[in-house]
Short mmCIF file of C-alpha atoms and ligand atoms in Angstrom, two decimals:
data_model
loop_
_atom_site.label_atom_id
_atom_site.label_comp_id
_atom_site.label_asym_id
_atom_site.label_seq_id
_atom_site.Cartn_x
_atom_site.Cartn_y
_atom_site.Cartn_z
CA UNK A 191 -53.52 -53.19 54.72
CA UNK A 192 -50.58 -52.04 56.86
CA UNK A 193 -50.63 -49.13 59.33
CA UNK A 194 -47.69 -46.93 58.37
CA UNK A 195 -46.07 -43.76 59.74
CA UNK A 196 -43.61 -41.74 57.67
CA UNK A 197 -41.40 -39.35 59.59
CA UNK A 198 -40.30 -36.49 57.31
CA UNK A 199 -42.92 -35.23 54.85
CA UNK A 200 -40.70 -33.85 52.09
CA UNK A 201 -40.22 -34.94 48.48
CA UNK A 202 -39.72 -38.55 49.51
CA UNK A 203 -41.97 -38.78 52.59
CA UNK A 204 -45.00 -37.06 51.10
CA UNK A 205 -44.93 -38.89 47.77
CA UNK A 206 -44.26 -42.24 49.46
CA UNK A 207 -47.05 -41.64 51.96
CA UNK A 208 -49.53 -40.70 49.24
CA UNK A 209 -48.61 -43.74 47.11
CA UNK A 210 -48.81 -46.15 50.06
CA UNK A 211 -52.27 -44.74 50.85
CA UNK A 212 -53.29 -45.03 47.20
CA UNK A 213 -52.73 -48.81 47.26
CA UNK A 214 -54.83 -49.19 50.41
CA UNK A 215 -52.51 -48.75 53.40
CA UNK A 216 -53.39 -46.39 56.25
CA UNK A 217 -50.68 -43.71 56.43
CA UNK A 218 -49.84 -40.93 58.82
CA UNK A 219 -47.17 -38.49 57.64
CA UNK A 220 -45.25 -36.79 60.45
CA UNK A 221 -43.19 -33.63 60.13
CA UNK A 222 -41.68 -31.31 62.71
CA UNK A 223 -42.25 -28.31 60.44
CA UNK A 224 -45.57 -27.07 61.85
CA UNK A 225 -46.26 -24.70 58.95
CA UNK A 226 -45.87 -27.54 56.48
CA UNK A 227 -48.20 -29.79 58.49
CA UNK A 228 -50.79 -27.00 58.78
CA UNK A 229 -50.60 -26.39 55.04
CA UNK A 230 -51.12 -30.10 54.33
CA UNK A 231 -53.93 -30.40 56.86
CA UNK A 232 -55.62 -27.44 55.16
CA UNK A 233 -55.44 -29.12 51.73
CA UNK A 234 -52.29 -27.34 50.46
CA UNK A 235 -49.31 -29.08 48.82
CA UNK A 236 -45.86 -27.71 49.71
CA UNK A 237 -44.00 -28.97 46.59
CA UNK A 238 -44.72 -29.25 42.89
CA UNK A 239 -44.71 -32.81 41.61
CA UNK A 240 -46.89 -33.95 38.70
CA UNK A 241 -49.98 -35.88 39.89
CA UNK A 242 -49.23 -35.40 43.59
CA UNK A 243 -51.98 -32.94 44.46
CA UNK A 244 -54.81 -35.17 43.18
CA UNK A 245 -53.30 -38.21 44.87
CA UNK A 246 -52.99 -36.49 48.25
CA UNK A 247 -56.48 -34.96 48.10
CA UNK A 248 -58.15 -38.23 47.12
CA UNK A 249 -56.46 -40.26 49.83
CA UNK A 250 -57.10 -37.65 52.52
CA UNK A 251 -60.77 -37.51 51.47
CA UNK A 252 -61.02 -41.31 51.59
CA UNK A 253 -59.50 -41.40 55.07
CA UNK A 254 -56.27 -43.28 54.31
CA UNK A 255 -53.83 -40.35 54.63
CA UNK A 256 -53.36 -37.84 57.43
CA UNK A 257 -50.74 -35.38 58.67
CA UNK A 258 -49.43 -34.56 62.12
CA UNK A 259 -46.51 -32.85 63.82
CA UNK A 260 -46.65 -35.35 66.68
CA UNK A 261 -44.25 -38.27 66.42
CA UNK A 262 -46.08 -39.92 69.33
CA UNK A 263 -49.30 -39.91 67.30
CA UNK A 264 -47.51 -41.34 64.26
CA UNK A 265 -45.83 -44.11 66.24
CA UNK A 266 -49.00 -45.01 68.20
CA UNK A 267 -51.04 -45.40 65.02
CA UNK A 268 -48.58 -47.56 63.08
CA UNK A 269 -46.81 -50.91 62.90
CA UNK A 270 -44.15 -49.78 60.46
CA UNK A 271 -42.35 -46.42 60.71
CA UNK A 272 -40.37 -45.07 57.78
CA UNK A 273 -37.65 -42.47 58.32
CA UNK A 274 -37.52 -40.01 55.39
CA UNK A 275 -35.66 -37.03 56.82
CA UNK A 276 -32.79 -35.10 55.18
CA UNK A 277 -29.24 -36.48 55.10
CA UNK A 278 -27.40 -33.34 53.95
CA UNK A 279 -23.68 -33.12 53.24
CA UNK A 280 -21.22 -31.71 55.76
CA UNK A 281 -18.31 -29.47 54.77
CA UNK A 282 -15.97 -32.47 54.32
CA UNK A 283 -18.44 -34.33 52.07
CA UNK A 284 -19.55 -36.80 54.73
CA UNK A 285 -23.24 -37.22 55.57
CA UNK A 286 -24.91 -35.31 58.38
CA UNK A 287 -26.83 -38.12 60.06
CA UNK A 288 -28.09 -36.02 62.96
CA UNK A 289 -31.67 -35.87 61.56
CA UNK A 290 -31.82 -39.67 61.27
CA UNK A 291 -30.33 -40.13 64.75
CA UNK A 292 -32.78 -37.66 66.30
CA UNK A 293 -35.79 -39.37 64.73
CA UNK A 294 -34.49 -42.80 65.81
CA UNK A 295 -34.25 -41.51 69.39
CA UNK A 296 -37.70 -39.95 69.27
CA UNK A 297 -39.37 -43.08 67.87
CA UNK A 298 -37.60 -45.24 70.40
CA UNK A 299 -38.64 -43.17 73.39
CA UNK A 300 -42.36 -43.18 72.52
CA UNK A 301 -42.93 -46.71 71.17
CA UNK A 302 -44.87 -49.03 73.44
CA UNK A 303 -45.30 -52.12 71.21
CA UNK A 304 -43.33 -54.02 68.54
CA UNK A 305 -42.40 -51.75 65.60
CA UNK A 306 -40.51 -52.11 62.35
CA UNK A 307 -38.38 -49.02 61.81
CA UNK A 308 -37.36 -48.59 58.19
CA UNK A 309 -34.74 -46.19 56.97
CA UNK A 310 -35.76 -44.65 53.62
CA UNK A 311 -33.35 -41.71 53.80
CA UNK A 312 -30.21 -42.17 51.71
CA UNK A 313 -27.47 -43.10 54.17
CA UNK A 314 -23.91 -44.41 54.10
CA UNK A 315 -23.39 -48.15 54.48
CA UNK A 316 -23.55 -49.30 58.13
CA UNK A 317 -25.95 -46.55 59.24
CA UNK A 318 -28.58 -49.23 59.97
CA UNK A 319 -26.35 -50.68 62.68
CA UNK A 320 -26.14 -47.26 64.34
CA UNK A 321 -29.89 -46.74 64.09
CA UNK A 322 -30.50 -50.14 65.75
CA UNK A 323 -27.99 -49.31 68.53
CA UNK A 324 -29.65 -45.94 69.11
CA UNK A 325 -33.15 -47.38 69.29
CA UNK A 326 -31.98 -50.03 71.72
CA UNK A 327 -30.34 -47.40 73.93
CA UNK A 328 -33.31 -45.01 74.13
CA UNK A 329 -35.97 -47.74 74.23
CA UNK A 330 -37.68 -46.54 77.42
CA UNK A 331 -40.40 -49.17 77.45
CA UNK A 332 -38.05 -52.01 76.48
CA UNK A 333 -40.21 -53.04 73.53
CA UNK A 334 -39.20 -55.36 70.74
CA UNK A 335 -38.33 -53.87 67.32
CA UNK A 336 -36.65 -54.52 63.99
CA UNK A 337 -34.65 -52.09 61.88
CA UNK A 338 -34.72 -52.33 58.09
CA UNK A 339 -33.37 -50.41 55.13
CA UNK A 340 -35.54 -49.53 52.15
CA UNK A 341 -33.79 -46.99 49.92
CA UNK A 342 -35.88 -44.80 47.64
CA UNK A 343 -35.14 -44.54 43.91
CA UNK A 344 -37.78 -42.00 42.86
CA UNK A 345 -36.82 -39.17 40.53
CA UNK A 346 -38.15 -35.71 41.26
CA UNK A 347 -40.32 -34.58 38.37
CA UNK A 348 -41.85 -38.05 37.94
CA UNK A 349 -41.85 -39.17 41.57
CA UNK A 350 -45.46 -40.39 41.66
CA UNK A 351 -45.05 -42.47 38.51
CA UNK A 352 -41.74 -43.88 39.80
CA UNK A 353 -43.22 -44.84 43.14
CA UNK A 354 -46.33 -46.41 41.63
CA UNK A 355 -44.25 -48.39 39.08
CA UNK A 356 -40.84 -49.09 40.64
CA UNK A 357 -38.22 -51.06 38.66
CA UNK A 358 -37.56 -52.93 41.88
CA UNK A 359 -37.97 -52.60 45.63
CA UNK A 360 -34.91 -53.15 47.82
CA UNK A 361 -35.41 -54.25 51.41
CA UNK A 362 -32.47 -54.75 53.77
CA UNK A 363 -33.03 -56.70 57.00
CA UNK A 364 -30.99 -58.23 59.79
CA UNK A 365 -33.54 -60.96 60.57
CA UNK A 366 -36.40 -62.61 58.62
CA UNK A 367 -39.04 -61.33 61.07
CA UNK A 368 -40.03 -58.03 59.32
CA UNK A 369 -39.89 -59.42 55.77
CA UNK A 370 -43.53 -60.56 55.47
CA UNK A 371 -44.86 -57.17 56.59
CA UNK A 372 -42.47 -55.23 54.36
CA UNK A 373 -43.42 -57.41 51.39
CA UNK A 374 -47.12 -56.81 52.19
CA UNK A 375 -46.53 -53.05 51.93
CA UNK A 376 -45.00 -53.38 48.46
CA UNK A 377 -47.03 -56.29 47.04
CA UNK A 378 -49.64 -54.01 45.39
CA UNK A 379 -46.89 -52.27 43.39
CA UNK A 380 -46.21 -55.41 41.35
CA UNK A 381 -42.41 -55.00 41.24
CA UNK A 382 -39.57 -57.41 42.03
CA UNK A 383 -38.73 -57.22 45.75
CA UNK A 384 -35.08 -57.86 46.54
CA UNK A 385 -34.29 -58.81 50.13
CA UNK A 386 -30.69 -58.30 51.27
CA UNK A 387 -28.79 -57.57 54.46
CA UNK A 388 -28.96 -53.95 55.62
CA UNK A 389 -25.46 -52.96 54.48
CA UNK A 390 -26.01 -54.28 50.95
CA UNK A 391 -29.31 -52.43 50.72
CA UNK A 392 -27.67 -49.16 51.83
CA UNK A 393 -24.86 -49.74 49.36
CA UNK A 394 -27.25 -50.40 46.45
CA UNK A 395 -28.59 -46.85 46.76
CA UNK A 396 -25.19 -45.15 46.82
CA UNK A 397 -23.90 -47.43 44.05
CA UNK A 398 -26.91 -46.60 41.81
CA UNK A 399 -26.81 -42.83 42.22
CA UNK A 400 -23.05 -42.71 41.78
CA UNK A 401 -23.25 -44.87 38.66
CA UNK A 402 -25.86 -42.56 37.12
CA UNK A 403 -23.72 -39.52 37.98
CA UNK A 404 -20.78 -41.33 36.42
CA UNK A 405 -22.73 -41.82 33.17
CA UNK A 406 -23.51 -38.09 33.06
CA UNK A 407 -19.89 -37.10 33.68
CA UNK A 408 -18.74 -39.66 31.12
CA UNK A 409 -20.84 -38.16 28.33
CA UNK A 410 -19.80 -34.67 29.43
CA UNK A 411 -16.14 -35.70 29.12
CA UNK A 412 -16.98 -37.04 25.64
CA UNK A 413 -18.70 -33.69 24.89
CA UNK A 414 -15.47 -31.84 25.73
CA UNK A 415 -13.58 -34.09 23.29
CA UNK A 416 -16.29 -33.52 20.67
CA UNK A 417 -15.90 -29.76 21.01
CA UNK A 418 -12.14 -30.05 20.66
CA UNK A 419 -12.26 -32.43 17.70
CA UNK A 420 -15.29 -31.25 15.73
CA UNK A 421 -17.30 -34.43 16.44
CA UNK A 422 -20.92 -34.29 17.55
CA UNK A 423 -21.95 -35.58 20.97
CA UNK A 424 -25.54 -36.34 19.90
CA UNK A 425 -24.28 -38.76 17.27
CA UNK A 426 -21.80 -40.29 19.70
CA UNK A 427 -24.46 -40.74 22.41
CA UNK A 428 -26.86 -42.24 19.87
CA UNK A 429 -24.22 -44.67 18.65
CA UNK A 430 -23.29 -45.62 22.21
CA UNK A 431 -26.86 -45.83 23.44
CA UNK A 432 -27.97 -48.39 20.88
CA UNK A 433 -25.49 -50.80 22.43
CA UNK A 434 -27.71 -52.75 24.80
CA UNK A 435 -24.86 -53.18 27.26
CA UNK A 436 -24.73 -49.38 27.64
CA UNK A 437 -28.22 -47.90 26.97
CA UNK A 438 -29.07 -44.34 25.98
CA UNK A 439 -30.38 -43.12 29.36
CA UNK A 440 -28.23 -40.57 31.23
CA UNK A 441 -26.08 -39.92 28.16
CA UNK A 442 -27.32 -36.36 27.64
CA UNK A 443 -24.46 -33.89 27.52
CA UNK A 444 -25.09 -30.59 29.27
CA UNK A 445 -24.15 -28.41 32.20
CA UNK A 446 -24.05 -31.38 34.55
CA UNK A 447 -26.08 -32.81 37.39
CA UNK A 448 -27.34 -30.87 40.40
CA UNK A 449 -30.16 -31.30 42.89
CA UNK A 450 -30.30 -32.57 46.41
CA UNK A 451 -29.14 -36.13 45.64
CA UNK A 452 -26.37 -36.74 43.09
CA UNK A 453 -23.81 -34.19 44.35
CA UNK A 454 -24.23 -35.17 48.00
CA UNK A 455 -24.54 -38.91 47.37
CA UNK A 456 -21.38 -39.00 45.25
CA UNK A 457 -19.38 -37.14 47.90
CA UNK A 458 -20.90 -39.24 50.69
CA UNK A 459 -19.93 -42.44 48.85
CA UNK A 460 -16.38 -41.17 48.34
CA UNK A 461 -16.21 -40.32 52.04
CA UNK A 462 -17.57 -43.60 53.42
CA UNK A 463 -15.37 -45.58 51.00
CA UNK A 464 -12.40 -43.63 52.33
CA UNK A 465 -13.39 -44.43 55.91
CA UNK A 466 -13.57 -48.09 54.96
CA UNK A 467 -10.04 -47.89 53.50
CA UNK A 468 -10.85 -47.59 49.78
CA UNK A 469 -9.80 -44.56 47.73
CA UNK A 470 -12.74 -44.14 45.32
CA UNK A 471 -10.72 -41.97 42.91
CA UNK A 472 -13.09 -42.83 40.05
CA UNK A 473 -15.92 -40.98 41.80
CA UNK A 474 -13.66 -38.06 42.71
CA UNK A 475 -13.15 -37.59 38.99
CA UNK A 476 -16.91 -37.84 38.35
CA UNK A 477 -17.48 -34.94 40.76
CA UNK A 478 -14.60 -32.93 39.29
CA UNK A 479 -15.87 -33.32 35.71
CA UNK A 480 -19.32 -32.20 36.88
CA UNK A 481 -17.95 -29.03 38.49
CA UNK A 482 -15.82 -28.36 35.43
CA UNK A 483 -18.86 -28.59 33.16
CA UNK A 484 -20.39 -25.38 34.56
CA UNK A 485 -17.00 -23.63 34.29
CA UNK A 486 -16.70 -24.70 30.65
CA UNK A 487 -20.18 -23.39 29.92
CA UNK A 488 -19.43 -20.06 31.59
CA UNK A 489 -16.27 -19.81 29.49
CA UNK A 490 -18.37 -20.43 26.38
CA UNK A 491 -20.69 -17.57 27.40
CA UNK A 492 -17.72 -15.25 27.95
CA UNK A 493 -16.01 -16.30 24.70
CA UNK A 494 -19.24 -15.63 22.82
CA UNK A 495 -20.21 -12.30 24.41
CA UNK A 496 -16.63 -11.08 25.05
CA UNK A 497 -17.77 -8.51 27.63
CA UNK A 498 -20.62 -9.58 29.90
CA UNK A 499 -20.85 -6.39 31.96
CA UNK A 500 -24.10 -4.47 31.43
CA UNK A 501 -25.41 -7.03 28.95
CA UNK A 502 -28.92 -8.40 29.35
CA UNK A 503 -28.98 -12.19 29.44
CA UNK A 504 -32.16 -14.26 29.42
CA UNK A 505 -32.10 -17.50 31.42
CA UNK A 506 -34.66 -20.17 30.59
CA UNK A 507 -35.03 -22.79 33.33
CA UNK A 508 -33.93 -22.44 36.94
CA UNK A 509 -34.92 -25.73 38.62
CA UNK A 510 -32.21 -28.39 38.79
CA UNK A 511 -34.27 -30.52 36.39
CA UNK A 512 -37.61 -30.27 34.58
CA UNK A 513 -41.01 -30.89 36.19
CA UNK A 514 -39.93 -29.84 39.65
CA UNK A 515 -39.72 -26.57 41.58
CA UNK A 516 -36.63 -27.82 43.44
CA UNK A 517 -33.73 -25.34 43.32
CA UNK A 518 -31.35 -27.31 45.55
CA UNK A 519 -27.87 -27.19 43.96
CA UNK A 520 -29.33 -26.32 40.56
CA UNK A 521 -26.53 -25.61 38.05
CA UNK A 522 -28.47 -22.42 37.12
CA UNK A 523 -27.49 -20.95 40.51
CA UNK A 524 -23.76 -21.00 39.86
CA UNK A 525 -24.16 -19.76 36.30
CA UNK A 526 -26.45 -16.87 37.29
CA UNK A 527 -24.36 -15.88 40.32
CA UNK A 528 -21.22 -15.76 38.19
CA UNK A 529 -22.91 -13.68 35.45
CA UNK A 530 -24.33 -11.28 38.04
CA UNK A 531 -20.87 -10.90 39.60
CA UNK A 532 -19.56 -9.99 36.17
CA UNK A 533 -22.16 -7.24 35.85
CA UNK A 534 -24.78 -8.90 33.62
CA UNK A 535 -28.49 -8.20 34.00
CA UNK A 536 -30.51 -11.39 34.18
CA UNK A 537 -34.09 -11.86 33.02
CA UNK A 538 -35.25 -15.31 34.07
CA UNK A 539 -38.18 -17.62 33.50
CA UNK A 540 -39.02 -21.05 34.92
CA UNK A 541 -42.46 -22.68 34.72
CA UNK A 542 -42.52 -23.78 38.39
CA UNK A 543 -39.39 -22.80 40.32
CA UNK A 544 -39.55 -18.99 40.33
CA UNK A 545 -41.01 -18.68 43.84
CA UNK A 546 -38.25 -20.86 45.26
CA UNK A 547 -35.63 -19.08 43.13
CA UNK A 548 -36.74 -15.63 44.33
CA UNK A 549 -35.84 -16.57 47.88
CA UNK A 550 -32.27 -17.48 46.83
CA UNK A 551 -31.66 -15.05 43.97
CA UNK A 552 -33.58 -11.84 44.70
CA UNK A 553 -31.61 -9.72 42.18
CA UNK A 554 -33.09 -11.07 38.97
CA UNK A 555 -35.91 -9.87 36.87
CA UNK A 556 -38.44 -12.73 36.93
CA UNK A 557 -40.56 -12.82 33.80
CA UNK A 558 -44.00 -14.18 33.01
CA UNK A 559 -42.98 -16.37 30.04
CA UNK A 560 -39.96 -17.26 27.88
CA UNK A 561 -40.63 -14.48 25.35
CA UNK A 562 -40.82 -11.84 28.08
CA UNK A 563 -37.48 -13.13 29.45
CA UNK A 564 -35.89 -12.96 26.00
CA UNK A 565 -37.12 -9.43 25.29
CA UNK A 566 -34.14 -7.11 24.84
CA UNK A 567 -31.64 -9.89 25.62
CA UNK A 568 -28.24 -10.07 23.98
CA UNK A 569 -28.02 -13.76 24.73
CA UNK A 570 -30.33 -16.51 25.88
CA UNK A 571 -29.03 -19.27 28.14
CA UNK A 572 -30.90 -22.56 28.69
CA UNK A 573 -30.27 -24.11 32.10
CA UNK A 574 -33.17 -26.61 32.44
CA UNK A 575 -34.70 -28.79 29.74
CA UNK A 576 -38.38 -28.08 30.44
CA UNK A 577 -40.43 -29.84 27.72
CA UNK A 578 -42.32 -26.63 26.89
CA UNK A 579 -39.07 -24.91 25.83
CA UNK A 580 -38.68 -27.41 23.00
CA UNK A 581 -41.82 -26.13 21.30
CA UNK A 582 -41.19 -22.38 21.56
CA UNK A 583 -42.00 -20.19 18.57
CA UNK A 584 -38.36 -19.64 17.61
CA UNK A 585 -39.06 -16.85 15.13
CA UNK A 586 -40.95 -14.97 17.82
CA UNK A 587 -38.12 -15.61 20.26
CA UNK A 588 -35.56 -14.26 17.80
CA UNK A 589 -37.69 -11.21 17.00
CA UNK A 590 -37.76 -10.03 20.65
CA UNK A 591 -34.03 -10.50 21.28
CA UNK A 592 -31.54 -7.69 20.66
CA UNK A 593 -28.94 -10.21 19.51
CA UNK A 594 -29.89 -13.75 18.41
CA UNK A 595 -27.34 -15.61 20.54
CA UNK A 596 -28.47 -18.86 22.18
CA UNK A 597 -26.27 -20.87 24.56
CA UNK A 598 -28.11 -24.12 25.11
CA UNK A 599 -26.83 -25.79 28.26
CA UNK A 600 -29.22 -28.73 27.82
CA UNK A 601 -29.05 -29.32 24.05
CA UNK A 602 -32.81 -28.91 23.66
CA UNK A 603 -32.82 -27.10 20.32
CA UNK A 604 -31.92 -28.49 16.91
CA UNK A 605 -28.64 -26.81 15.84
CA UNK A 606 -29.43 -26.81 12.09
CA UNK A 607 -32.89 -25.38 12.71
CA UNK A 608 -31.53 -22.68 15.00
CA UNK A 609 -28.89 -21.63 12.48
CA UNK A 610 -31.39 -21.64 9.62
CA UNK A 611 -33.55 -19.26 11.66
CA UNK A 612 -30.68 -16.85 12.09
CA UNK A 613 -29.51 -17.70 15.60
CA UNK A 614 -25.90 -17.91 16.66
CA UNK A 615 -26.28 -21.20 18.47
CA UNK A 616 -24.02 -23.14 20.83
CA UNK A 617 -24.90 -26.38 22.53
CA UNK A 618 -22.70 -28.62 24.68
CA UNK A 619 -20.45 -30.95 22.66
CA UNK A 620 -22.18 -29.92 19.45
CA UNK A 621 -20.33 -28.36 16.54
CA UNK A 622 -21.56 -24.79 16.04
CA UNK A 623 -23.39 -24.77 12.66
CA UNK A 624 -22.26 -21.28 11.72
CA UNK A 625 -18.64 -22.44 11.97
CA UNK A 626 -19.16 -25.45 9.70
P1 NAD B 875 -36.85 -32.88 52.16
O1 NAD B 875 -35.96 -31.87 52.72
O2 NAD B 875 -37.72 -32.57 50.98
O3 NAD B 875 -37.83 -33.43 53.31
C1 NAD B 875 -37.41 -33.82 54.56
C2 NAD B 875 -38.51 -33.50 55.57
O4 NAD B 875 -38.11 -34.00 56.85
C3 NAD B 875 -38.78 -32.01 55.76
O5 NAD B 875 -40.15 -31.75 55.54
C4 NAD B 875 -38.37 -31.73 57.21
O6 NAD B 875 -39.16 -30.74 57.82
C5 NAD B 875 -38.59 -33.09 57.84
N1 NAD B 875 -37.86 -33.31 59.09
C6 NAD B 875 -36.58 -33.02 59.40
N2 NAD B 875 -36.30 -33.40 60.66
C7 NAD B 875 -37.42 -33.95 61.17
C8 NAD B 875 -37.76 -34.53 62.40
N3 NAD B 875 -36.88 -34.61 63.39
N4 NAD B 875 -39.02 -34.97 62.58
C9 NAD B 875 -39.94 -34.89 61.59
N5 NAD B 875 -39.67 -34.36 60.38
C10 NAD B 875 -38.43 -33.91 60.16
O7 NAD B 875 -35.94 -34.16 51.82
P2 NAD B 875 -36.17 -35.27 50.69
O8 NAD B 875 -35.75 -34.73 49.38
O9 NAD B 875 -37.53 -35.85 50.85
O10 NAD B 875 -35.06 -36.34 51.12
C11 NAD B 875 -35.20 -37.16 52.24
C12 NAD B 875 -34.21 -38.30 52.13
O11 NAD B 875 -34.51 -39.10 50.98
C13 NAD B 875 -32.76 -37.86 51.97
O12 NAD B 875 -31.93 -38.77 52.59
C14 NAD B 875 -32.55 -37.94 50.47
O13 NAD B 875 -31.21 -38.14 50.12
C15 NAD B 875 -33.37 -39.16 50.11
N6 NAD B 875 -33.85 -39.21 48.73
C16 NAD B 875 -34.28 -38.08 48.12
C17 NAD B 875 -34.75 -38.16 46.81
C18 NAD B 875 -35.21 -36.92 46.09
O14 NAD B 875 -35.30 -36.96 44.87
N7 NAD B 875 -35.51 -35.84 46.79
C19 NAD B 875 -34.79 -39.39 46.14
C20 NAD B 875 -34.36 -40.53 46.81
C21 NAD B 875 -33.89 -40.43 48.11
#
């Protein structure tokens, strides 16, 4: 059992804290957002993530997980302190590291015995050196410490499952001293533990996220060629994916990636590479293709509807991906904003993200289910591939729409089936059936 503090109780900090507690560690989650801490202390859960609520409640009840807004309390009660605060993008694409720096200072000024300080936030290579320098500088009590890097690879929407069953755990260190303790934290998870230097560990995270973004942009570029040539992107992705050197994952054509990680991590990687003297033009193109994907989809909507003004458009799915309520940089935002600007009326439905969406997009009609959203619509646009949308009663859906036009930004419906049921159906990179 290791005594652990996690500073930053968001998607990463809360799920990590709950999973560490689940395997027997004693965890205190710290956050400077008092309302969030109060909510958690009162048994509430601030985010939607499958399985998280049960996990948190059980571990709180069994005394292994607690919440505080006091960093002093967190540091006093722990031997290892994880930093899991935001690392948002700045206007030039570089990473705002002020949250990480502030937490490093705060930890340093209150620690009174040896601590291992682990960066779990996604940071540019060489941030660990800066964190170590900062802790040394503000170390009021002159205590001994180690800094480590331990990037997080969880996916929102299946974060608990990812954390409980990681493909691998990456630990970056500058001396062997913290390795035994860090391995003890992760031993119960039964995954390969890779120990590297801090810079390599930081780089692994950026390299992974950028590679996954690259795969998405690659298949979206193929989708554009499919549309122009009459080929079908599903068949191409299937044929590519069976090649074991490539794999099928992340080859789903659509309106591109969003969320709080891929867009910022790709631009941060481009930026740090630039600072280190390497022009990462490959990744610049990945980001450009991703932006272009939304524009191409909007063009498809306009080409299909001709005039958008005063038309009612149903939008299914608002979150940036299924099984989350996270709206950060969701592609739906740009699509809806553009349609609203052009005078469309939007009726939207999302299983979990509507409360968060309301705060950002107040001018929509939020509906109680997909059929209510589709009622009276002249087109239906799919922005998020929620599993429940795949099993909609399509005849019922068609019967409530004024015009049976479906623009499927996530390729969730079967084109032949849609056409057979009387829809005018467009996917991404798929040949429209009614034009065959
Ligand atoms: P988040 O915004 O959900 O949570 C961050 C939390 O940190 C918030 O609750 C905030 O109140 C708190 N915080 C900010 N400053 C603080 C301070 N000084 N003291 C205490 N608490 C403070 O962010 P997140 O999505 O959990 O991401 C955190 C980091 O993990 C980022 O670097 C991100 O890139 C990385 N990451 C995120 C994911 C993901 O899917 N969300 C996956 C892997 C890695």
